[in-house]
Amino acid sequence: MQRFGFQSIVIEGARSKFAGAEMPIDIISSLGGVSPGAAAVAVAPVEPIEPVASIEPAAAEAIALPLPSAPAPASAATTPVSIFSRLRVSRLGQLVRRLPGTRGIARVLIPGLDHLDIAVKSRRGPGSTSERPSIAEIAIAIPTAILAILGSVVRTAASKLPNWAFYYPSVFAQHLATYFNKYFFSVLAVAPRADIYYLHAFYQFPAVLVLALRYRAKVIYDAHDFYSQLEDDGTLSPFWKNWVMPFEGLVERLCVKFANDVVTVNDGIAALMHKRFGCDPVILRNVHDLRLDCEPAKTIREAVGLPVGAFLVVSIGNWKPGMAMEQMFDALARLPAHVHLAFLGAGYPPLDEAINLRGMAGRVHVVAPVLPQEVVPFIASADASVVLYYGKSPNYQNALPNRFFQSIAARLPLVYPDLTEIRRLADRYRVGLMADPQEPSQIEAALRAFVENHDQRAAIRRDLDLACRELCWEREERVLKELFDRHLSMTETSRSAIEGKAVG
């Protein structure tokens, strides 16, 4: 977006490592605090968006909204806010506590006051030293406190009602309180005025709808997955399946209905969304941007400490339940001892028992995550890559993940699954060999071919050169530019709400 000539602001729900980094964006945390964008990254420029005369401009910055997590309280040492706690221990507070029935009221109201403290602290910058909240801070934090009070009422009522008929409604009420705190009030508290709100998940749609109506802005919904069937229904609890999923389905349906445009990552997910919602999404694949790559301090081979002559297979990305781990271990156990496997990412369960059971100690490595712009240079020293997804759900069956494109960008011969969207591109560009991740013999055969046939690997790498040139963000972002051409006009100069600098 910055390369298109827009001021780009990202609202993040958890503080990332990018705040203050050399990024061409402004970052606002829903926890509070602002990190002004640094100088633009040196990349090849693209043509600026021409004004669209038929569309009246709103008046501000482009904004992207990733899925936020719950606000965490700021440290009292850095942002002291003690007015509410002082009220509780004051003479008035002590007098009120002596009145009949106040103990039960206090059990409900005190968590609300505590949450009011937390809400005010969480929206202040790290350098704030004021001991008293302003009227504006209290006004913004009141909805959070009200939700905390309602949550206390629900929990108290549920504890007095042993009848299990009330269990799911009470739990769902608490779920709703958490949802609106995380995805509605926290977003509204920090989101600036914008020309367009680019929504990366449907969870924040109620807040974004309020913002869009208020500022006459556009909304684009970018669905990175088919969320309503992200996991197999058989793995969901009755509460999640019968209460949470219908609610989230309603929010997403409204999001699709009111968004000015819907975007998704491939044709398969687009077809599922058309069947479910009747929309025709724009296809924007999450391909890699080589222009942003930065050399890491070490390569993955150096980080693992492999001996000379070792053959390294890498699996990229955080652990997910749709990965065939056990089958991969069975296949590796049948391969020569100099073949190693490295998982790059977080969230992996303990693997020692499965590894030792197969006598593979020292051959399987879990490597801590690196920054996104370091992933491709980091893995480039490996010999091959494997994608272990299987068709666990319709979403997995149509997956086209970052790890697939990162393997191509690193020019690593791939062992890939027979999943619709992955196979479509893999067969077209001949980037590797297909194997069913749930069949260890197929994984073994594909990897053995790579290990024993250097000429085959070299031929695949030549095909990967073409795939890397065509499956890149430099080409894919043209789709995004056309999308913005349809919805934005830059006939008037807008200014960043953070830095006050002209945009457009």
Short mmCIF file of C-alpha atoms in Angstrom, two decimals:
data_model
loop_
_atom_site.label_atom_id
_atom_site.label_comp_id
_atom_site.label_asym_id
_atom_site.label_seq_id
_atom_site.Cartn_x
_atom_site.Cartn_y
_atom_site.Cartn_z
CA MET A 1 0.00 0.00 0.00
CA GLN A 2 2.87 2.36 0.74
CA ARG A 3 4.32 1.64 -2.69
CA PHE A 4 0.95 2.61 -4.19
CA GLY A 5 1.25 6.03 -2.59
CA PHE A 6 -0.94 5.56 0.49
CA GLN A 7 -0.23 6.13 4.13
CA SER A 8 -0.54 2.60 5.52
CA ILE A 9 -1.45 1.91 9.14
CA VAL A 10 -1.64 -1.54 10.70
CA ILE A 11 -3.63 -2.17 13.86
CA GLU A 12 -2.20 -5.16 15.68
CA GLY A 13 -3.82 -6.95 18.59
CA ALA A 14 -0.54 -8.16 20.08
CA ARG A 15 2.71 -6.24 20.03
CA SER A 16 4.91 -7.49 17.20
CA LYS A 17 8.65 -7.27 16.67
CA PHE A 18 8.02 -4.84 13.81
CA ALA A 19 7.14 -1.87 16.02
CA GLY A 20 9.91 0.68 15.49
CA ALA A 21 11.59 -1.43 12.80
CA GLU A 22 12.47 -0.22 9.33
CA MET A 23 8.97 -0.63 7.97
CA PRO A 24 7.11 1.72 5.59
CA ILE A 25 4.01 1.67 7.80
CA ASP A 26 2.63 3.06 11.04
CA ILE A 27 1.75 0.47 13.67
CA ILE A 28 -0.96 0.98 16.28
CA SER A 29 -1.41 -1.66 18.95
CA SER A 30 -4.87 -2.25 20.35
CA LEU A 31 -2.97 -2.45 23.64
CA GLY A 32 -2.09 1.21 23.19
CA GLY A 33 0.92 3.01 21.78
CA VAL A 34 1.99 4.12 18.32
CA SER A 35 5.08 3.29 16.28
CA PRO A 36 5.51 5.77 13.42
CA GLY A 37 6.63 4.22 10.17
CA ALA A 38 10.29 4.41 9.25
CA ALA A 39 11.66 5.26 5.85
CA ALA A 40 10.25 3.19 3.03
CA VAL A 41 11.99 -0.06 2.24
CA ALA A 42 13.98 0.22 -0.98
CA VAL A 43 11.94 -1.75 -3.50
CA ALA A 44 11.05 -1.42 -7.13
CA PRO A 45 8.34 1.23 -7.46
CA VAL A 46 4.96 0.64 -9.04
CA GLU A 47 2.77 3.12 -10.84
CA PRO A 48 0.70 5.32 -8.50
CA ILE A 49 -3.02 4.78 -8.50
CA GLU A 50 -4.83 7.14 -10.80
CA PRO A 51 -7.81 9.07 -9.37
CA VAL A 52 -11.23 7.49 -9.84
CA ALA A 53 -13.46 10.45 -10.58
CA SER A 54 -16.71 8.63 -9.89
CA ILE A 55 -15.83 7.77 -6.31
CA GLU A 56 -15.92 10.42 -3.62
CA PRO A 57 -12.88 10.16 -1.34
CA ALA A 58 -13.35 9.67 2.39
CA ALA A 59 -10.46 11.40 4.06
CA ALA A 60 -7.61 9.41 5.53
CA GLU A 61 -5.23 6.54 5.72
CA ALA A 62 -5.36 2.98 4.44
CA ILE A 63 -5.53 0.58 7.33
CA ALA A 64 -5.05 -3.17 7.72
CA LEU A 65 -6.59 -5.02 10.64
CA PRO A 66 -5.02 -8.34 11.68
CA LEU A 67 -6.75 -10.57 14.23
CA PRO A 68 -6.08 -9.04 17.66
CA SER A 69 -5.69 -10.89 20.91
CA ALA A 70 -6.92 -9.85 24.34
CA PRO A 71 -5.53 -6.60 25.71
CA ALA A 72 -3.01 -7.15 28.49
CA PRO A 73 -2.77 -4.70 31.39
CA ALA A 74 0.13 -2.29 31.33
CA SER A 75 2.55 -2.25 34.23
CA ALA A 76 1.43 -0.09 37.13
CA ALA A 77 5.01 1.10 37.45
CA THR A 78 4.91 2.70 34.02
CA THR A 79 1.30 3.90 33.83
CA PRO A 80 -0.11 4.37 37.36
CA VAL A 81 -3.88 4.80 37.45
CA SER A 82 -5.05 4.59 41.05
CA ILE A 83 -8.18 6.72 41.26
CA PHE A 84 -10.53 3.74 41.25
CA SER A 85 -8.60 1.75 43.81
CA ARG A 86 -8.39 4.85 46.03
CA LEU A 87 -12.17 5.18 45.78
CA ARG A 88 -12.64 1.66 47.13
CA VAL A 89 -10.50 2.29 50.24
CA SER A 90 -11.79 5.83 50.90
CA ARG A 91 -14.09 6.67 53.82
CA LEU A 92 -17.01 6.81 51.38
CA GLY A 93 -16.13 3.36 50.13
CA GLN A 94 -15.87 2.00 53.69
CA LEU A 95 -19.24 3.54 54.58
CA VAL A 96 -20.92 2.07 51.53
CA ARG A 97 -19.58 -1.40 52.35
CA ARG A 98 -21.39 -1.32 55.71
CA LEU A 99 -24.82 -0.88 54.09
CA PRO A 100 -27.07 -3.99 53.84
CA GLY A 101 -26.63 -5.97 50.63
CA THR A 102 -23.52 -4.15 49.49
CA ARG A 103 -21.34 -7.24 49.74
CA GLY A 104 -23.13 -8.86 46.82
CA ILE A 105 -23.10 -5.61 44.84
CA ALA A 106 -19.38 -5.20 45.49
CA ARG A 107 -18.74 -8.73 44.23
CA VAL A 108 -20.10 -7.55 40.90
CA LEU A 109 -18.91 -3.94 40.75
CA ILE A 110 -15.32 -4.29 42.01
CA PRO A 111 -14.21 -6.40 39.01
CA GLY A 112 -15.74 -3.66 36.86
CA LEU A 113 -13.64 -0.99 38.57
CA ASP A 114 -10.54 -3.16 38.27
CA HIS A 115 -11.25 -3.64 34.58
CA LEU A 116 -11.72 0.10 34.19
CA ASP A 117 -8.22 0.55 35.62
CA ILE A 118 -6.83 -2.06 33.23
CA ALA A 119 -8.65 -0.66 30.21
CA VAL A 120 -7.31 2.85 30.83
CA LYS A 121 -3.76 1.61 31.37
CA SER A 122 -3.78 -0.62 28.32
CA ARG A 123 -4.62 2.27 25.99
CA ARG A 124 -1.85 4.55 27.22
CA GLY A 125 1.56 4.81 25.68
CA PRO A 126 4.56 3.35 27.55
CA GLY A 127 5.78 6.81 28.62
CA SER A 128 2.61 7.97 30.39
CA THR A 129 3.04 9.07 34.02
CA SER A 130 -0.38 10.59 34.80
CA GLU A 131 -1.99 9.15 37.94
CA ARG A 132 -5.52 10.20 37.01
CA PRO A 133 -7.39 9.13 33.90
CA SER A 134 -8.91 11.81 31.74
CA ILE A 135 -12.64 11.98 31.03
CA ALA A 136 -11.94 10.77 27.46
CA GLU A 137 -9.96 7.77 28.75
CA ILE A 138 -12.75 6.84 31.14
CA ALA A 139 -15.37 7.18 28.39
CA ILE A 140 -13.43 4.87 26.11
CA ALA A 141 -12.81 2.34 28.90
CA ILE A 142 -16.38 2.25 30.27
CA PRO A 143 -17.67 -0.35 27.73
CA THR A 144 -14.90 -2.73 28.81
CA ALA A 145 -15.83 -2.24 32.47
CA ILE A 146 -19.51 -2.81 31.68
CA LEU A 147 -18.64 -6.09 29.96
CA ALA A 148 -16.61 -7.13 33.00
CA ILE A 149 -19.58 -6.37 35.25
CA LEU A 150 -21.91 -8.33 32.97
CA GLY A 151 -19.45 -11.20 33.00
CA SER A 152 -19.45 -11.16 36.79
CA VAL A 153 -23.26 -11.17 36.83
CA VAL A 154 -23.33 -14.11 34.43
CA ARG A 155 -20.79 -16.09 36.48
CA THR A 156 -22.62 -15.34 39.72
CA ALA A 157 -25.97 -16.33 38.24
CA ALA A 158 -24.51 -19.49 36.74
CA SER A 159 -23.05 -20.52 40.12
CA LYS A 160 -26.52 -20.25 41.68
CA LEU A 161 -28.17 -22.35 38.96
CA PRO A 162 -27.11 -26.01 39.19
CA ASN A 163 -29.42 -26.97 36.31
CA TRP A 164 -27.14 -27.92 33.36
CA ALA A 165 -29.65 -26.36 30.97
CA PHE A 166 -28.11 -23.00 31.88
CA TYR A 167 -24.49 -24.08 31.42
CA TYR A 168 -24.04 -23.42 27.69
CA PRO A 169 -25.96 -20.11 27.71
CA SER A 170 -23.85 -18.82 30.58
CA VAL A 171 -20.58 -19.90 28.96
CA PHE A 172 -21.68 -18.38 25.65
CA ALA A 173 -22.53 -15.10 27.39
CA GLN A 174 -19.00 -14.99 28.74
CA HIS A 175 -17.68 -15.82 25.26
CA LEU A 176 -19.61 -12.87 23.82
CA ALA A 177 -18.28 -10.56 26.54
CA THR A 178 -14.71 -11.58 25.66
CA TYR A 179 -15.39 -11.29 21.94
CA PHE A 180 -16.69 -7.73 22.09
CA ASN A 181 -13.92 -6.67 24.44
CA LYS A 182 -11.20 -8.04 22.15
CA TYR A 183 -12.60 -7.39 18.71
CA PHE A 184 -14.99 -4.46 19.08
CA PHE A 185 -14.18 -1.99 21.84
CA SER A 186 -10.40 -2.48 21.62
CA VAL A 187 -10.48 -1.75 17.88
CA LEU A 188 -12.80 1.25 18.18
CA ALA A 189 -10.59 2.71 20.90
CA VAL A 190 -7.53 3.00 18.65
CA ALA A 191 -8.65 2.88 15.01
CA PRO A 192 -8.13 6.19 13.16
CA ARG A 193 -10.19 7.63 10.36
CA ALA A 194 -9.46 5.97 7.02
CA ASP A 195 -10.39 5.86 3.36
CA ILE A 196 -10.43 2.09 3.37
CA TYR A 197 -10.40 -0.59 6.06
CA TYR A 198 -8.72 -3.78 4.87
CA LEU A 199 -9.98 -6.54 7.12
CA HIS A 200 -7.81 -9.66 7.49
CA ALA A 201 -10.42 -11.68 9.39
CA PHE A 202 -14.14 -11.28 9.99
CA TYR A 203 -13.86 -11.06 13.80
CA GLN A 204 -13.43 -7.27 13.85
CA PHE A 205 -16.17 -6.62 11.29
CA PRO A 206 -18.71 -5.11 13.78
CA ALA A 207 -16.12 -2.50 14.81
CA VAL A 208 -15.03 -1.86 11.23
CA LEU A 209 -18.65 -1.44 10.13
CA VAL A 210 -19.11 1.30 12.72
CA LEU A 211 -15.92 3.01 11.52
CA ALA A 212 -16.87 2.69 7.85
CA LEU A 213 -20.33 4.16 8.42
CA ARG A 214 -18.93 6.96 10.53
CA TYR A 215 -16.22 7.96 8.02
CA ARG A 216 -18.00 6.89 4.80
CA ALA A 217 -15.07 4.55 4.16
CA LYS A 218 -14.72 1.40 2.08
CA VAL A 219 -14.32 -2.08 3.56
CA ILE A 220 -12.43 -4.96 1.95
CA TYR A 221 -12.66 -8.38 3.58
CA ASP A 222 -9.65 -10.62 2.90
CA ALA A 223 -10.44 -14.22 3.91
CA HIS A 224 -7.18 -16.15 4.21
CA ASP A 225 -9.04 -19.38 5.02
CA PHE A 226 -12.50 -20.90 4.71
CA TYR A 227 -13.16 -20.19 8.36
CA SER A 228 -16.47 -22.00 8.73
CA GLN A 229 -14.72 -25.30 7.94
CA LEU A 230 -11.23 -24.53 9.19
CA GLU A 231 -11.22 -27.79 11.13
CA ASP A 232 -13.06 -31.09 10.79
CA ASP A 233 -16.42 -30.88 12.58
CA GLY A 234 -15.65 -34.12 14.37
CA THR A 235 -12.86 -32.44 16.36
CA LEU A 236 -15.06 -29.61 17.68
CA SER A 237 -16.73 -29.66 21.09
CA PRO A 238 -20.55 -29.51 21.21
CA PHE A 239 -20.34 -26.00 22.66
CA TRP A 240 -18.06 -24.74 19.90
CA LYS A 241 -20.02 -26.49 17.17
CA ASN A 242 -23.52 -25.51 18.32
CA TRP A 243 -22.90 -22.08 19.84
CA VAL A 244 -19.66 -20.41 18.74
CA MET A 245 -19.58 -21.52 15.09
CA PRO A 246 -23.16 -20.36 14.31
CA PHE A 247 -22.39 -16.98 15.88
CA GLU A 248 -19.13 -16.61 13.93
CA GLY A 249 -20.89 -17.77 10.78
CA LEU A 250 -23.43 -14.98 11.20
CA VAL A 251 -20.69 -12.37 11.70
CA GLU A 252 -18.84 -13.57 8.60
CA ARG A 253 -22.03 -13.65 6.53
CA LEU A 254 -22.74 -10.02 7.49
CA CYS A 255 -19.11 -9.15 6.75
CA VAL A 256 -19.37 -10.59 3.23
CA LYS A 257 -22.72 -8.88 2.68
CA PHE A 258 -21.60 -5.37 3.66
CA ALA A 259 -17.99 -5.42 2.41
CA ASN A 260 -17.31 -3.45 -0.76
CA ASP A 261 -15.17 -6.32 -2.00
CA VAL A 262 -14.18 -9.80 -0.83
CA VAL A 263 -10.70 -11.21 -1.39
CA THR A 264 -9.38 -14.72 -0.84
CA VAL A 265 -6.25 -16.74 -1.52
CA ASN A 266 -7.16 -19.18 -4.30
CA ASP A 267 -9.88 -20.52 -6.57
CA GLY A 268 -10.79 -23.40 -4.26
CA ILE A 269 -11.55 -21.18 -1.27
CA ALA A 270 -13.34 -18.75 -3.63
CA ALA A 271 -15.62 -21.58 -4.81
CA LEU A 272 -16.41 -22.57 -1.21
CA MET A 273 -17.21 -18.96 -0.33
CA HIS A 274 -19.41 -18.58 -3.41
CA LYS A 275 -21.37 -21.68 -2.41
CA ARG A 276 -21.71 -20.53 1.21
CA PHE A 277 -22.19 -16.77 0.80
CA GLY A 278 -23.03 -16.23 -2.86
CA CYS A 279 -20.04 -13.91 -3.40
CA ASP A 280 -17.32 -13.94 -6.08
CA PRO A 281 -14.04 -13.11 -4.31
CA VAL A 282 -11.02 -11.53 -5.94
CA ILE A 283 -8.08 -13.98 -5.94
CA LEU A 284 -4.95 -12.63 -4.24
CA ARG A 285 -2.41 -15.36 -3.45
CA ASN A 286 -0.02 -15.07 -0.49
CA VAL A 287 3.08 -15.43 -2.63
CA HIS A 288 6.50 -14.38 -1.41
CA ASP A 289 8.07 -10.95 -1.88
CA LEU A 290 11.77 -11.44 -2.62
CA ARG A 291 12.34 -7.68 -2.44
CA LEU A 292 11.86 -7.68 1.32
CA ASP A 293 14.30 -10.52 2.12
CA CYS A 294 17.08 -9.85 4.63
CA GLU A 295 20.05 -12.10 5.30
CA PRO A 296 19.85 -13.78 8.73
CA ALA A 297 22.82 -14.12 11.08
CA LYS A 298 22.93 -17.88 10.37
CA THR A 299 21.50 -20.30 7.83
CA ILE A 300 19.32 -23.19 8.96
CA ARG A 301 22.16 -25.62 8.27
CA GLU A 302 24.44 -23.62 10.54
CA ALA A 303 21.74 -23.25 13.21
CA VAL A 304 21.21 -27.02 13.31
CA GLY A 305 24.95 -27.75 13.18
CA LEU A 306 24.85 -30.41 10.48
CA PRO A 307 27.96 -32.36 9.54
CA VAL A 308 29.41 -32.12 6.03
CA GLY A 309 27.50 -34.31 3.59
CA ALA A 310 24.24 -34.32 5.55
CA PHE A 311 21.02 -34.05 3.50
CA LEU A 312 18.60 -31.57 5.09
CA VAL A 313 14.83 -31.60 4.55
CA VAL A 314 12.93 -28.63 5.99
CA SER A 315 9.28 -28.25 6.98
CA ILE A 316 8.42 -24.55 7.18
CA GLY A 317 5.89 -22.92 9.47
CA ASN A 318 4.23 -23.34 12.85
CA TRP A 319 2.71 -26.66 13.85
CA LYS A 320 -0.92 -27.19 12.86
CA PRO A 321 -3.27 -30.11 13.58
CA GLY A 322 -3.52 -30.91 9.85
CA MET A 323 0.14 -32.03 9.58
CA ALA A 324 1.04 -35.72 9.22
CA MET A 325 3.90 -35.81 11.75
CA GLU A 326 3.96 -39.51 12.67
CA GLN A 327 3.95 -40.58 9.03
CA MET A 328 6.84 -38.24 8.30
CA PHE A 329 8.85 -39.80 11.13
CA ASP A 330 8.12 -43.30 9.82
CA ALA A 331 9.39 -42.26 6.39
CA LEU A 332 12.53 -40.61 7.78
CA ALA A 333 13.37 -43.72 9.82
CA ARG A 334 13.60 -45.73 6.56
CA LEU A 335 15.97 -43.26 4.89
CA PRO A 336 19.78 -43.23 5.28
CA ALA A 337 21.15 -41.89 8.56
CA HIS A 338 22.64 -38.79 6.92
CA VAL A 339 19.13 -37.49 6.04
CA HIS A 340 17.95 -34.93 8.59
CA LEU A 341 14.61 -33.17 9.10
CA ALA A 342 14.20 -29.64 10.50
CA PHE A 343 10.94 -27.99 11.55
CA LEU A 344 11.12 -24.20 11.38
CA GLY A 345 8.42 -22.65 13.51
CA ALA A 346 6.62 -22.66 16.85
CA GLY A 347 3.91 -24.61 18.64
CA TYR A 348 5.29 -28.12 18.03
CA PRO A 349 4.31 -30.75 20.60
CA PRO A 350 7.03 -32.75 22.40
CA LEU A 351 8.72 -34.94 19.79
CA ASP A 352 11.41 -36.77 21.77
CA GLU A 353 9.35 -39.91 22.47
CA ALA A 354 8.36 -40.37 18.81
CA ILE A 355 11.93 -39.70 17.65
CA ASN A 356 13.62 -42.02 20.17
CA LEU A 357 11.07 -44.77 19.54
CA ARG A 358 12.28 -44.87 15.93
CA GLY A 359 15.97 -44.58 16.80
CA MET A 360 16.38 -41.17 15.14
CA ALA A 361 17.99 -39.17 17.95
CA GLY A 362 19.92 -36.24 16.49
CA ARG A 363 18.19 -36.41 13.10
CA VAL A 364 15.09 -34.31 13.83
CA HIS A 365 15.48 -30.65 14.78
CA VAL A 366 12.99 -27.98 15.85
CA VAL A 367 14.33 -24.54 14.99
CA ALA A 368 12.94 -21.38 16.59
CA PRO A 369 11.08 -18.98 14.28
CA VAL A 370 12.94 -16.24 12.47
CA LEU A 371 11.54 -12.94 11.19
CA PRO A 372 9.29 -13.28 8.12
CA GLN A 373 11.73 -11.44 5.87
CA GLU A 374 14.50 -13.88 6.93
CA VAL A 375 12.65 -17.16 6.30
CA VAL A 376 13.61 -17.71 2.64
CA PRO A 377 17.32 -16.81 2.98
CA PHE A 378 17.44 -18.86 6.19
CA ILE A 379 16.15 -22.09 4.60
CA ALA A 380 17.95 -21.72 1.25
CA SER A 381 20.86 -23.88 2.47
CA ALA A 382 18.58 -26.92 2.87
CA ASP A 383 18.36 -29.61 0.18
CA ALA A 384 14.59 -30.13 -0.05
CA SER A 385 11.29 -29.07 1.51
CA VAL A 386 8.21 -31.02 2.54
CA VAL A 387 4.60 -29.85 3.00
CA LEU A 388 2.86 -32.22 5.42
CA TYR A 389 -0.73 -30.98 5.14
CA TYR A 390 -3.43 -33.54 4.41
CA GLY A 391 -7.13 -33.08 3.60
CA LYS A 392 -8.30 -32.82 7.22
CA SER A 393 -11.12 -30.43 6.28
CA PRO A 394 -12.36 -28.56 3.19
CA ASN A 395 -10.10 -25.69 4.20
CA TYR A 396 -7.02 -27.93 4.23
CA GLN A 397 -8.08 -29.59 0.97
CA ASN A 398 -7.93 -26.16 -0.67
CA ALA A 399 -4.90 -24.85 1.20
CA LEU A 400 -2.27 -22.80 -0.63
CA PRO A 401 -0.03 -21.84 2.30
CA ASN A 402 2.90 -19.49 2.68
CA ARG A 403 5.23 -22.45 3.30
CA PHE A 404 4.56 -23.68 -0.24
CA PHE A 405 5.53 -20.33 -1.80
CA GLN A 406 8.48 -19.88 0.57
CA SER A 407 9.88 -23.24 -0.53
CA ILE A 408 9.60 -22.13 -4.16
CA ALA A 409 11.25 -18.78 -3.39
CA ALA A 410 14.14 -20.63 -1.71
CA ARG A 411 14.35 -22.93 -4.79
CA LEU A 412 13.98 -26.09 -2.70
CA PRO A 413 12.66 -29.21 -4.48
CA LEU A 414 9.31 -30.00 -2.88
CA VAL A 415 7.56 -33.09 -1.63
CA TYR A 416 3.98 -31.88 -1.80
CA PRO A 417 0.54 -33.40 -0.98
CA ASP A 418 -2.33 -34.15 -3.34
CA LEU A 419 -4.32 -31.11 -2.25
CA THR A 420 -6.26 -29.36 -4.98
CA GLU A 421 -4.66 -25.90 -5.06
CA ILE A 422 -1.12 -27.01 -4.19
CA ARG A 423 -1.14 -29.74 -6.84
CA ARG A 424 -2.49 -27.35 -9.50
CA LEU A 425 0.53 -25.07 -9.22
CA ALA A 426 3.06 -27.78 -8.37
CA ASP A 427 2.19 -29.79 -11.48
CA ARG A 428 2.18 -26.70 -13.68
CA TYR A 429 5.65 -25.56 -12.63
CA ARG A 430 7.12 -29.03 -11.88
CA VAL A 431 8.45 -27.96 -8.49
CA GLY A 432 8.89 -31.45 -7.01
CA LEU A 433 7.30 -34.83 -6.38
CA MET A 434 3.84 -35.55 -5.03
CA ALA A 435 3.36 -37.86 -2.04
CA ASP A 436 0.43 -38.57 0.25
CA PRO A 437 1.57 -37.33 3.70
CA GLN A 438 -0.52 -40.06 5.34
CA GLU A 439 1.44 -42.77 3.48
CA PRO A 440 5.02 -43.06 4.86
CA SER A 441 6.10 -45.19 1.90
CA GLN A 442 5.21 -42.40 -0.55
CA ILE A 443 7.09 -39.76 1.46
CA GLU A 444 10.08 -42.10 1.69
CA ALA A 445 10.08 -42.79 -2.06
CA ALA A 446 9.93 -39.09 -2.96
CA LEU A 447 12.70 -38.08 -0.56
CA ARG A 448 14.85 -41.05 -1.55
CA ALA A 449 14.61 -39.89 -5.17
CA PHE A 450 15.94 -36.49 -4.11
CA VAL A 451 18.71 -37.99 -1.98
CA GLU A 452 19.96 -40.44 -4.58
CA ASN A 453 19.37 -38.54 -7.83
CA HIS A 454 21.33 -35.29 -7.97
CA ASP A 455 20.41 -34.74 -11.63
CA GLN A 456 16.70 -34.84 -10.80
CA ARG A 457 17.15 -32.26 -8.07
CA ALA A 458 19.12 -30.04 -10.45
CA ALA A 459 16.36 -30.28 -13.09
CA ILE A 460 13.71 -29.35 -10.52
CA ARG A 461 15.78 -26.38 -9.38
CA ARG A 462 15.86 -25.12 -12.98
CA ASP A 463 12.07 -25.32 -13.08
CA LEU A 464 11.96 -23.56 -9.70
CA ASP A 465 13.82 -20.61 -11.22
CA LEU A 466 10.85 -20.02 -13.54
CA ALA A 467 8.31 -20.63 -10.77
CA CYS A 468 10.12 -18.16 -8.51
CA ARG A 469 10.02 -15.46 -11.19
CA GLU A 470 6.30 -15.91 -11.85
CA LEU A 471 4.95 -16.76 -8.38
CA CYS A 472 6.13 -13.59 -6.68
CA TRP A 473 4.43 -10.71 -4.91
CA GLU A 474 5.86 -8.19 -7.36
CA ARG A 475 3.44 -9.63 -9.95
CA GLU A 476 0.63 -10.55 -7.57
CA GLU A 477 0.31 -7.10 -6.04
CA ARG A 478 -1.04 -5.81 -9.36
CA VAL A 479 -4.31 -7.47 -8.35
CA LEU A 480 -4.31 -5.41 -5.16
CA LYS A 481 -3.58 -2.24 -7.13
CA GLU A 482 -6.55 -2.87 -9.42
CA LEU A 483 -8.71 -3.45 -6.35
CA PHE A 484 -7.71 -0.10 -4.90
CA ASP A 485 -8.20 1.58 -8.27
CA ARG A 486 -11.85 0.54 -8.11
CA HIS A 487 -12.49 1.81 -4.62
CA LEU A 488 -10.25 4.80 -3.92
CA SER A 489 -9.77 8.25 -5.35
CA MET A 490 -6.66 10.27 -4.58
CA THR A 491 -7.94 13.57 -5.96
CA GLU A 492 -7.62 15.16 -2.53
CA THR A 493 -4.60 15.16 -0.24
CA SER A 494 -5.07 13.20 2.95
CA ARG A 495 -2.92 13.29 6.05
CA SER A 496 -1.70 10.70 8.51
CA ALA A 497 -3.50 10.87 11.83
CA ILE A 498 -0.22 9.88 13.46
CA GLU A 499 2.45 12.00 11.83
CA GLY A 500 0.40 14.69 10.13
CA LYS A 501 2.22 14.17 6.85
CA ALA A 502 0.55 14.44 3.49
CA VAL A 503 -0.45 11.24 1.74
CA GLY A 504 -1.48 10.55 -1.83
#
